[in-house]
């Protein structure tokens, strides 16, 4: 794709507004998550509550999966995303008011965490399906990479900023978070989206299940989505980072923070590279290679006893994961008709959420059974096995040359 054939993303004003909206809403969520976790632990002192609040946030993604995609396909995606951002801002405002009046309780935090998860479950498919309506098809692979860089930048910076502001009091986090969501909402509504084919029929079981049926009817899409689910499910080791930091790498809280940030740093650097130099050929082989590198990096991290080597390996792991994510995200969106993108994105979002949440659970269980190091190494080996198996099960995906054959 030459620059003469299409505008550069940095000159595409609608995408700039979309990208900034992603930065602000992702930063708001990261800051809100840090504040909610710390606030809850201050109130109860119960570690189990920290796990439960994550489960409460994830539950709406399962409960509303079929409806979230239908809403994204039936209504103006800009308005759906903006409404969700407004509701998230109101959740932050409720916590700010509760903090100012000293009325925040454990039950209130759980209730608001559920609402936060619900709004995000509707926002994600609407936002993902909106991007192809914002940029021309020729710019879409770059746009996916650049959009991912917004999320990764927020993942690196916003939690640290939230923790710093919380030192002055919870109100210092909740207040700015309200402003971030308000700005994101304004930017989203300002977008000049085009080409959305809205579904005007009533919601029915047939239309709600259409996304699942569409994915099942397209082997390459099914293979790409399920590859991520099982590879990350087996290879995810982030839940065990505190154990590695304390007992294996012999570092303190600062070291743990660096370990947590390392994958996001690798992902951010790779997303910036892919925004400038997107993959145009051999995308299937590249995606499977990236997942294989993810598995090898997981094994290397599990066996490492050097803090700096572990840090470097996690950067590589994050970069490999970003390659896979960008190719998969661009491919699935380009191969899906616009009227189906919301429902397909909802199913894809559930797979991504399940791989992350259940992957942490799987890591904890295997670490309890076999030990921390064997659990991570076995997870990396499992990722390599899944990669080889998926190449056999989905040969056309492995041989795929371009993102879009149309």
XYZ file of N, CA and C in Angstrom, residues 198-354:
471
model
N -27.523 -0.315 8.635
C -28.238 -0.582 9.882
C -29.319 -1.631 9.673
N -29.458 -2.531 10.635
C -30.496 -3.555 10.606
C -31.732 -3.012 11.317
N -32.835 -2.911 10.599
C -34.027 -2.281 11.156
C -35.048 -3.277 11.701
N -34.790 -4.559 11.492
C -35.755 -5.531 11.987
C -35.713 -5.665 13.495
N -36.745 -6.280 14.036
C -36.796 -6.493 15.476
C -35.792 -7.564 15.903
N -35.356 -7.419 17.137
C -34.438 -8.414 17.677
C -35.156 -9.750 17.803
N -34.546 -10.790 17.303
C -35.101 -12.139 17.402
C -33.958 -13.091 17.698
N -34.307 -14.289 18.087
C -33.282 -15.284 18.353
C -32.454 -15.538 17.103
N -33.125 -15.513 15.941
C -32.431 -15.740 14.680
C -31.378 -14.663 14.434
N -31.757 -13.388 14.618
C -30.810 -12.296 14.370
C -29.727 -12.253 15.435
N -30.087 -12.599 16.675
C -29.106 -12.555 17.751
C -28.035 -13.632 17.572
N -28.425 -14.774 17.030
C -27.478 -15.877 16.828
C -26.762 -15.806 15.484
N -27.122 -14.801 14.673
C -26.570 -14.719 13.321
C -25.055 -14.570 13.343
N -24.524 -13.845 14.320
C -23.076 -13.666 14.396
C -22.358 -14.980 14.607
N -22.889 -15.810 15.502
C -22.282 -17.115 15.756
C -22.357 -17.991 14.511
N -23.518 -17.982 13.841
C -23.675 -18.798 12.635
C -22.733 -18.322 11.526
N -22.569 -17.013 11.406
C -21.680 -16.478 10.369
C -20.247 -16.946 10.609
N -19.785 -16.877 11.859
C -18.423 -17.294 12.169
C -18.242 -18.780 11.880
N -19.236 -19.593 12.234
C -19.147 -21.033 11.976
C -19.112 -21.329 10.485
N -19.734 -20.472 9.673
C -19.780 -20.711 8.228
C -18.515 -20.269 7.516
N -17.637 -19.526 8.210
C -16.386 -19.043 7.619
C -15.209 -19.666 8.365
N -14.663 -20.758 7.857
C -13.597 -21.477 8.581
C -12.398 -20.596 8.933
N -12.011 -19.686 8.026
C -10.835 -18.860 8.306
C -11.091 -17.916 9.487
N -12.284 -17.348 9.542
C -12.623 -16.458 10.660
C -12.707 -17.252 11.958
N -13.360 -18.416 11.903
C -13.448 -19.276 13.082
C -12.056 -19.671 13.557
N -11.181 -20.018 12.631
C -9.827 -20.416 13.004
C -9.050 -19.281 13.644
N -9.175 -18.068 13.101
C -8.434 -16.927 13.639
C -8.890 -16.578 15.048
N -10.210 -16.560 15.259
C -10.747 -16.189 16.570
C -10.434 -17.263 17.608
N -10.630 -18.533 17.244
C -10.409 -19.612 18.205
C -8.924 -19.819 18.491
N -8.051 -19.501 17.537
C -6.612 -19.596 17.774
C -6.211 -18.677 18.920
N -6.705 -17.464 18.895
C -6.387 -16.515 19.971
C -6.928 -17.006 21.301
N -8.150 -17.532 21.291
C -8.762 -18.002 22.529
C -7.890 -19.045 23.209
N -7.517 -20.102 22.480
C -6.805 -21.210 23.109
C -5.334 -20.893 23.345
N -4.712 -20.107 22.453
C -3.300 -19.773 22.636
C -3.094 -18.923 23.876
N -3.925 -17.885 24.043
C -3.789 -17.014 25.211
C -4.286 -17.713 26.472
N -5.326 -18.539 26.320
C -5.850 -19.283 27.463
C -4.765 -20.151 28.083
N -3.980 -20.804 27.246
C -2.927 -21.688 27.750
C -1.648 -20.927 28.087
N -1.327 -19.899 27.290
C -0.031 -19.251 27.422
C 0.005 -18.048 28.340
N -1.149 -17.590 28.834
C -1.150 -16.411 29.673
C -0.508 -16.667 31.030
N 0.483 -15.836 31.386
C 1.195 -16.027 32.654
C 1.134 -14.783 33.534
N 0.358 -13.782 33.131
C 0.367 -12.513 33.865
C -0.164 -12.661 35.284
N -1.093 -13.595 35.502
C -1.650 -13.759 36.849
C -0.586 -14.230 37.840
N 0.478 -14.849 37.339
C 1.527 -15.390 38.207
C 2.719 -14.453 38.350
N 2.657 -13.279 37.766
C 3.787 -12.354 37.846
C 4.182 -11.996 39.284
N 3.218 -11.795 40.213
C 3.645 -11.516 41.593
C 4.514 -12.627 42.194
N 4.210 -13.880 41.869
C 4.996 -15.002 42.381
C 6.402 -14.970 41.795
N 6.500 -14.721 40.472
C 7.817 -14.644 39.851
C 8.622 -13.489 40.430
N 7.973 -12.335 40.598
C 8.686 -11.156 41.093
C 9.241 -11.404 42.487
N 8.447 -12.003 43.366
C 8.832 -12.137 44.769
C 9.732 -13.346 45.028
N 9.350 -14.508 44.473
C 10.007 -15.759 44.877
C 11.053 -16.273 43.894
N 10.956 -15.858 42.623
C 11.871 -16.413 41.616
C 12.878 -15.371 41.143
N 12.406 -14.180 40.801
C 13.299 -13.129 40.322
C 13.816 -12.249 41.448
N 13.249 -12.437 42.648
C 13.726 -11.763 43.863
C 13.772 -10.245 43.707
N 12.669 -9.686 43.226
C 12.560 -8.246 43.087
C 11.363 -7.762 43.905
N 11.219 -6.466 44.036
C 10.161 -5.909 44.865
C 8.984 -5.405 44.050
N 8.142 -4.549 44.653
C 6.966 -4.016 43.959
C 7.313 -3.252 42.684
N 8.439 -2.508 42.705
C 8.839 -1.786 41.495
C 9.150 -2.760 40.366
N 9.823 -3.854 40.694
C 10.104 -4.866 39.683
C 8.844 -5.491 39.135
N 7.879 -5.727 40.025
C 6.591 -6.269 39.574
C 5.910 -5.307 38.612
N 5.966 -4.014 38.925
C 5.363 -3.023 38.035
C 6.015 -3.029 36.660
N 7.338 -3.160 36.631
C 8.048 -3.224 35.352
C 7.681 -4.484 34.574
N 7.555 -5.605 35.286
C 7.166 -6.856 34.617
C 5.768 -6.747 34.024
N 4.870 -6.109 34.746
C 3.498 -5.951 34.241
C 3.454 -5.025 33.030
N 4.338 -4.033 33.008
C 4.328 -3.067 31.915
C 5.047 -3.587 30.672
N 5.950 -4.540 30.837
C 6.795 -4.976 29.726
C 6.006 -5.484 28.512
N 4.985 -6.362 28.669
C 4.237 -6.788 27.485
C 3.556 -5.625 26.770
N 3.044 -4.669 27.549
C 2.383 -3.514 26.931
C 3.386 -2.654 26.175
N 4.610 -2.551 26.684
C 5.651 -1.799 25.979
C 5.956 -2.459 24.635
N 6.133 -3.783 24.644
C 6.376 -4.498 23.393
C 5.216 -4.352 22.422
N 3.996 -4.433 22.947
C 2.813 -4.304 22.093
C 2.703 -2.901 21.512
N 3.001 -1.896 22.326
C 2.929 -0.517 21.836
C 3.946 -0.271 20.730
N 5.186 -0.691 20.949
C 6.218 -0.492 19.933
C 5.860 -1.205 18.629
N 5.347 -2.435 18.749
C 4.976 -3.175 17.547
C 3.780 -2.535 16.844
N 2.811 -2.042 17.599
C 1.637 -1.404 16.980
C 2.038 -0.143 16.223
N 2.980 0.607 16.767
C 3.467 1.797 16.063
C 4.191 1.405 14.773
N 4.962 0.325 14.826
C 5.642 -0.167 13.625
C 4.635 -0.624 12.571
N 3.611 -1.376 13.000
C 2.627 -1.894 12.048
C 1.743 -0.784 11.483
N 1.562 0.302 12.233
C 0.803 1.429 11.696
C 1.553 2.081 10.532
N 2.871 1.987 10.568
C 3.693 2.562 9.476
C 3.972 1.546 8.390
N 4.173 0.277 8.762
C 4.518 -0.767 7.795
C 3.580 -1.959 7.978
N 2.342 -1.874 7.502
C 1.383 -2.962 7.700
C 1.739 -4.183 6.863
N 1.314 -5.347 7.347
C 1.526 -6.577 6.597
C 0.581 -6.607 5.397
N 1.158 -6.934 4.230
C 0.350 -6.984 3.016
C 0.288 -8.386 2.417
N 1.319 -9.210 2.659
C 1.369 -10.535 2.069
C 1.697 -11.559 3.147
N 1.360 -12.833 2.873
C 1.657 -13.956 3.769
C 1.113 -13.734 5.181
N -0.104 -13.187 5.281
C -0.624 -12.818 6.597
C -0.936 -14.055 7.444
N -1.353 -15.148 6.824
C -1.651 -16.353 7.590
C -0.408 -16.929 8.234
N 0.639 -17.078 7.445
C 1.889 -17.612 7.979
C 2.472 -16.691 9.048
N 2.356 -15.386 8.817
C 2.878 -14.424 9.794
C 2.123 -14.523 11.111
N 0.799 -14.656 11.049
C 0.002 -14.746 12.266
C 0.359 -15.996 13.067
N 0.464 -17.141 12.393
C 0.812 -18.378 13.100
C 2.229 -18.311 13.657
N 3.147 -17.681 12.925
C 4.513 -17.523 13.431
C 4.521 -16.675 14.693
N 3.738 -15.604 14.686
C 3.674 -14.726 15.853
C 3.132 -15.466 17.073
N 2.112 -16.305 16.878
C 1.568 -17.073 18.000
C 2.611 -18.073 18.497
N 3.372 -18.660 17.573
C 4.442 -19.556 17.974
C 5.515 -18.845 18.787
N 5.891 -17.632 18.375
C 6.859 -16.836 19.134
C 6.312 -16.520 20.526
N 5.008 -16.242 20.601
C 4.352 -16.004 21.891
C 4.546 -17.223 22.812
N 4.362 -18.422 22.259
C 4.534 -19.631 23.056
C 5.974 -19.835 23.499
N 6.931 -19.603 22.588
C 8.352 -19.751 22.930
C 8.747 -18.735 23.997
N 8.262 -17.495 23.859
C 8.573 -16.462 24.847
C 7.998 -16.823 26.214
N 6.826 -17.432 26.222
C 6.234 -17.866 27.489
C 7.102 -18.916 28.168
N 7.596 -19.880 27.392
C 8.489 -20.916 27.944
C 9.768 -20.278 28.479
N 10.346 -19.357 27.709
C 11.587 -18.704 28.128
C 11.388 -17.919 29.418
N 10.244 -17.254 29.537
C 9.969 -16.513 30.761
C 9.840 -17.468 31.943
N 9.164 -18.581 31.739
C 8.983 -19.538 32.827
C 10.289 -20.111 33.334
N 11.267 -20.281 32.445
C 12.551 -20.888 32.817
C 13.573 -19.867 33.309
N 13.312 -18.587 33.092
C 14.290 -17.557 33.410
C 14.413 -17.328 34.918
N 15.628 -17.068 35.342
C 15.888 -16.640 36.720
C 16.559 -15.273 36.747
N 16.650 -14.624 35.590
C 17.239 -13.293 35.476
C 16.128 -12.270 35.282
N 16.110 -11.257 36.110
C 15.061 -10.234 36.012
C 15.106 -9.537 34.658
N 16.298 -9.145 34.215
C 16.389 -8.371 32.982
C 16.080 -9.227 31.770
N 16.476 -10.493 31.781
C 16.113 -11.378 30.678
C 14.599 -11.595 30.650
N 14.010 -11.779 31.813
C 12.554 -11.948 31.892
C 11.834 -10.723 31.350
N 12.359 -9.550 31.678
C 11.768 -8.304 31.192
C 11.825 -8.247 29.666
N 12.983 -8.595 29.096
C 13.140 -8.576 27.645
C 12.221 -9.586 26.972
N 12.097 -10.762 27.579
C 11.233 -11.799 27.006
C 9.773 -11.353 27.009
N 9.340 -10.668 28.058
C 7.962 -10.181 28.114
C 7.703 -9.103 27.066
N 8.709 -8.291 26.763
C 8.567 -7.307 25.684
C 8.349 -8.020 24.353
N 9.146 -9.082 24.105
C 8.982 -9.876 22.875
C 7.607 -10.522 22.846
N 7.170 -11.053 23.977
C 5.854 -11.683 24.081
C 4.746 -10.706 23.707
N 4.826 -9.481 24.243
C 3.805 -8.478 23.932
C 3.816 -8.075 22.472
N 5.008 -7.973 21.878
C 5.112 -7.619 20.465
C 4.517 -8.710 19.579
N 4.813 -9.975 19.899
C 4.266 -11.091 19.116
C 2.751 -11.141 19.218
N 2.241 -10.921 20.415
C 0.792 -10.924 20.607
C 0.135 -9.809 19.801
N 0.791 -8.644 19.706
C 0.239 -7.532 18.943
C 0.185 -7.852 17.451
N 1.210 -8.528 16.919
C 1.179 -8.919 15.504
C -0.038 -9.791 15.219
N -0.229 -10.793 16.062
C -1.377 -11.686 15.901
C -2.694 -10.927 16.016
N -2.782 -10.027 16.999
C -4.019 -9.304 17.242
C -4.369 -8.383 16.087
N -3.377 -7.672 15.547
C -3.637 -6.740 14.451
C -4.064 -7.480 13.190
N -3.360 -8.561 12.855
C -3.740 -9.327 11.667
C -5.140 -9.902 11.840
N -5.398 -10.510 12.992
C -6.707 -11.101 13.234
C -7.810 -10.040 13.210
N -7.570 -8.912 13.884
C -8.587 -7.871 13.949
C -8.919 -7.290 12.592
N -7.885 -6.989 11.796
C -8.122 -6.432 10.467
C -8.785 -7.457 9.562
N -8.314 -8.689 9.610
C -8.852 -9.744 8.752
C -10.324 -10.008 9.036
N -10.669 -10.158 10.313
C -12.060 -10.461 10.673
C -12.987 -9.327 10.266
N -12.580 -8.080 10.494
C -13.440 -6.948 10.140
C -13.603 -6.809 8.626
N -12.516 -7.002 7.878
C -12.591 -6.842 6.427
C -13.380 -7.965 5.758
N -13.361 -9.154 6.351
C -14.065 -10.292 5.768
C -15.514 -10.390 6.226
N -15.935 -9.486 7.097
C -17.299 -9.514 7.616
C -18.122 -8.404 6.985
N -19.300 -8.691 6.438
C -20.158 -7.634 5.897
C -20.508 -6.619 6.982
N -20.671 -5.366 6.584
C -20.894 -4.307 7.564
C -22.104 -4.578 8.447
N -23.158 -5.144 7.872
C -24.370 -5.375 8.663
C -24.196 -6.468 9.707
N -23.063 -7.202 9.643
C -22.807 -8.275 10.606
C -21.677 -7.939 11.573
N -20.992 -6.818 11.367
C -19.766 -6.555 12.117
C -19.995 -6.432 13.617
N -21.100 -5.852 14.030
C -21.360 -5.705 15.453
C -21.496 -7.046 16.142
N -22.273 -7.953 15.540
C -22.501 -9.251 16.164
C -21.248 -10.118 16.138
N -20.491 -10.047 15.050
C -19.234 -10.797 14.994
C -18.235 -10.234 15.996
N -18.179 -8.905 16.128
C -17.267 -8.284 17.102
C -17.646 -8.673 18.525
N -18.948 -8.820 18.792
C -19.386 -9.219 20.133
C -18.888 -10.624 20.470
N -18.992 -11.546 19.517
C -18.502 -12.910 19.749
C -16.982 -12.896 19.905
N -16.309 -12.129 19.053
C -14.860 -12.024 19.143
C -14.441 -11.438 20.498
N -15.182 -10.426 20.954
C -14.883 -9.819 22.248
C -15.047 -10.797 23.396
N -16.062 -11.648 23.307
C -16.253 -12.656 24.342
C -15.086 -13.633 24.360
N -14.619 -14.040 23.170
C -13.478 -14.948 23.094
C -12.238 -14.309 23.701
N -12.005 -13.030 23.391
C -10.835 -12.336 23.929
C -10.929 -12.232 25.440
N -12.121 -11.832 25.929
C -12.300 -11.717 27.370
C -12.160 -13.054 28.076
N -12.707 -14.085 27.460
C -12.618 -15.413 28.065
C -11.177 -15.894 28.112
